[in-house]
C-alpha positions as CSV (number, residue, x, y, z in Angstrom):
1,M,15.9,3.8,0.8
2,S,16.5,3.4,-2.9
3,Y,12.6,2.3,-4.0
4,T,10.8,2.4,-7.5
5,A,6.9,1.5,-7.2
6,P,5.9,-1.5,-9.6
7,S,4.2,0.4,-12.2
8,I,0.8,-1.3,-13.1
9,E,2.0,-3.6,-16.4
10,E,3.8,-5.0,-13.7
11,Y,0.9,-5.8,-11.8
12,V,-1.3,-7.1,-14.0
13,A,1.4,-9.8,-15.2
14,G,2.1,-11.5,-11.6
15,E,5.7,-10.1,-11.8
16,V,5.8,-7.9,-8.4
17,V,6.9,-10.1,-5.7
18,K,5.6,-9.4,-2.1
19,Y,7.5,-10.3,1.1
20,E,5.9,-10.7,4.8
21,P,4.2,-8.9,6.0
22,K,1.1,-9.3,4.0
23,S,-2.0,-8.2,4.7
24,D,-4.6,-10.8,4.9
25,G,-8.1,-10.8,4.1
26,Q,-10.4,-10.8,1.6
27,T,-9.7,-12.9,-1.6
28,N,-12.7,-11.7,-4.0
29,K,-11.6,-9.2,-6.5
30,R,-13.3,-6.0,-6.3
31,K,-16.6,-5.1,-8.5
32,R,-15.4,-1.1,-9.8
33,K,-12.4,0.9,-9.2
34,P,-12.5,2.1,-5.9
35,H,-12.7,6.2,-5.6
36,I,-9.3,7.3,-3.5
37,L,-6.3,4.6,-3.5
38,A,-3.6,4.5,-0.6
39,V,-0.3,5.3,-1.3
40,I,2.6,5.4,0.5
41,N,5.2,8.1,0.4
42,E,8.3,8.7,1.3
43,N,7.8,9.1,5.4
44,C,7.0,4.9,5.0
45,T,9.7,2.8,7.5
46,G,8.5,0.3,7.5
47,C,8.1,0.2,11.2
48,S,11.0,-1.8,11.7
49,G,9.5,-5.2,9.8
50,S,6.4,-5.2,11.9
51,P,3.8,-2.2,9.9
52,A,1.5,-1.5,12.3
53,C,-1.8,-0.7,8.9
54,V,-1.0,-4.0,7.5
55,E,-3.0,-5.0,10.5
56,Y,-6.8,-2.6,9.4
57,C,-6.3,-3.5,5.7
58,P,-9.1,-6.0,5.0
59,V,-7.8,-7.3,1.9
60,E,-5.4,-9.7,1.2
61,D,-2.3,-9.3,-0.1
62,C,-3.0,-5.8,-1.5
63,M,-0.7,-4.0,1.6
64,Y,3.3,-5.5,1.3
65,W,7.0,-5.5,2.4
66,N,9.4,-4.5,0.0
67,P,13.1,-4.7,1.3
68,D,15.9,-2.0,0.6
69,P,18.3,-4.7,-0.4
70,D,21.1,-1.4,-0.6
71,H,20.4,-0.9,3.6
72,P,19.0,-4.6,4.9
73,P,17.2,-4.7,7.3
74,F,14.9,-1.5,5.9
75,G,12.5,-1.7,4.0
76,R,9.1,0.3,3.1
77,I,5.3,-1.0,3.0
78,I,3.5,-0.6,-1.2
79,V,0.0,-0.7,-1.6
80,D,-0.8,-3.3,-4.7
81,P,-3.6,0.0,-6.9
82,L,-4.9,-3.3,-8.3
83,L,-6.2,-4.4,-4.9
84,C,-6.6,-1.6,-2.8
85,I,-10.3,-1.1,-2.2
86,G,-10.2,3.2,-0.7
87,C,-11.7,2.2,2.0
88,K,-9.2,4.0,4.5
89,L,-8.2,1.8,7.0
90,C,-5.0,2.0,7.1
91,T,-4.8,5.5,7.7
92,S,-6.6,5.6,10.7
93,K,-5.5,7.8,13.6
94,G,-7.5,9.0,16.5
95,P,-9.1,12.2,18.4
96,D,-6.6,15.5,18.5
97,G,-3.9,13.4,15.8
98,A,-3.0,10.7,18.7
99,F,-2.2,7.2,17.2
100,L,-5.0,4.7,18.4
101,E,-4.5,2.4,14.9
102,G,-3.5,2.5,11.4
103,C,0.9,4.9,10.6
104,P,2.4,6.9,13.2
105,W,4.6,8.8,10.3
106,D,1.7,9.9,8.3
107,A,3.8,7.4,5.4
108,I,-0.4,6.9,3.5
109,D,-2.1,9.4,1.4
110,M,-5.8,8.7,0.1
111,V,-5.3,9.5,-3.7
112,P,-8.6,11.2,-6.1
113,L,-8.5,7.7,-8.4
114,A,-8.2,10.6,-11.3
115,E,-5.3,11.7,-9.6
116,F,-3.4,8.5,-9.5
117,E,-4.1,7.5,-12.6
118,G,-3.2,10.9,-13.8
119,Q,0.9,9.5,-13.4
120,S,0.6,6.2,-13.2
121,G,-1.6,5.0,-15.8
122,T,-5.0,3.8,-16.0
123,L,-6.3,0.8,-13.5
124,P,-7.7,-2.2,-16.1
125,Y,-10.4,-2.1,-13.6
């Protein structure tokens, strides 16, 4: 799939289009930067348009669908780094790696904030 993550500047400017399915939940702004952020890796398949991870995210519009224009109807999920609170609910798994909730493809990495900012730029808050 062709994929380029939006830049922090695009999120700040409100230029990112977020397609359904999107996460639903709290709408208040986070009070501080989280210690870790969810980052979707190349293993994401978008679960054929019914992603499990989005259902567990407690922040509205934090996780959203990004269609692959070169290969419809395929796409993937993206995490908005300005909204992620680092709660790990999108990665939850059962004992011994059993799939109970979260990502069955291990497509979500919890990245330390310093590492994320070193690669993507400093978050505004």
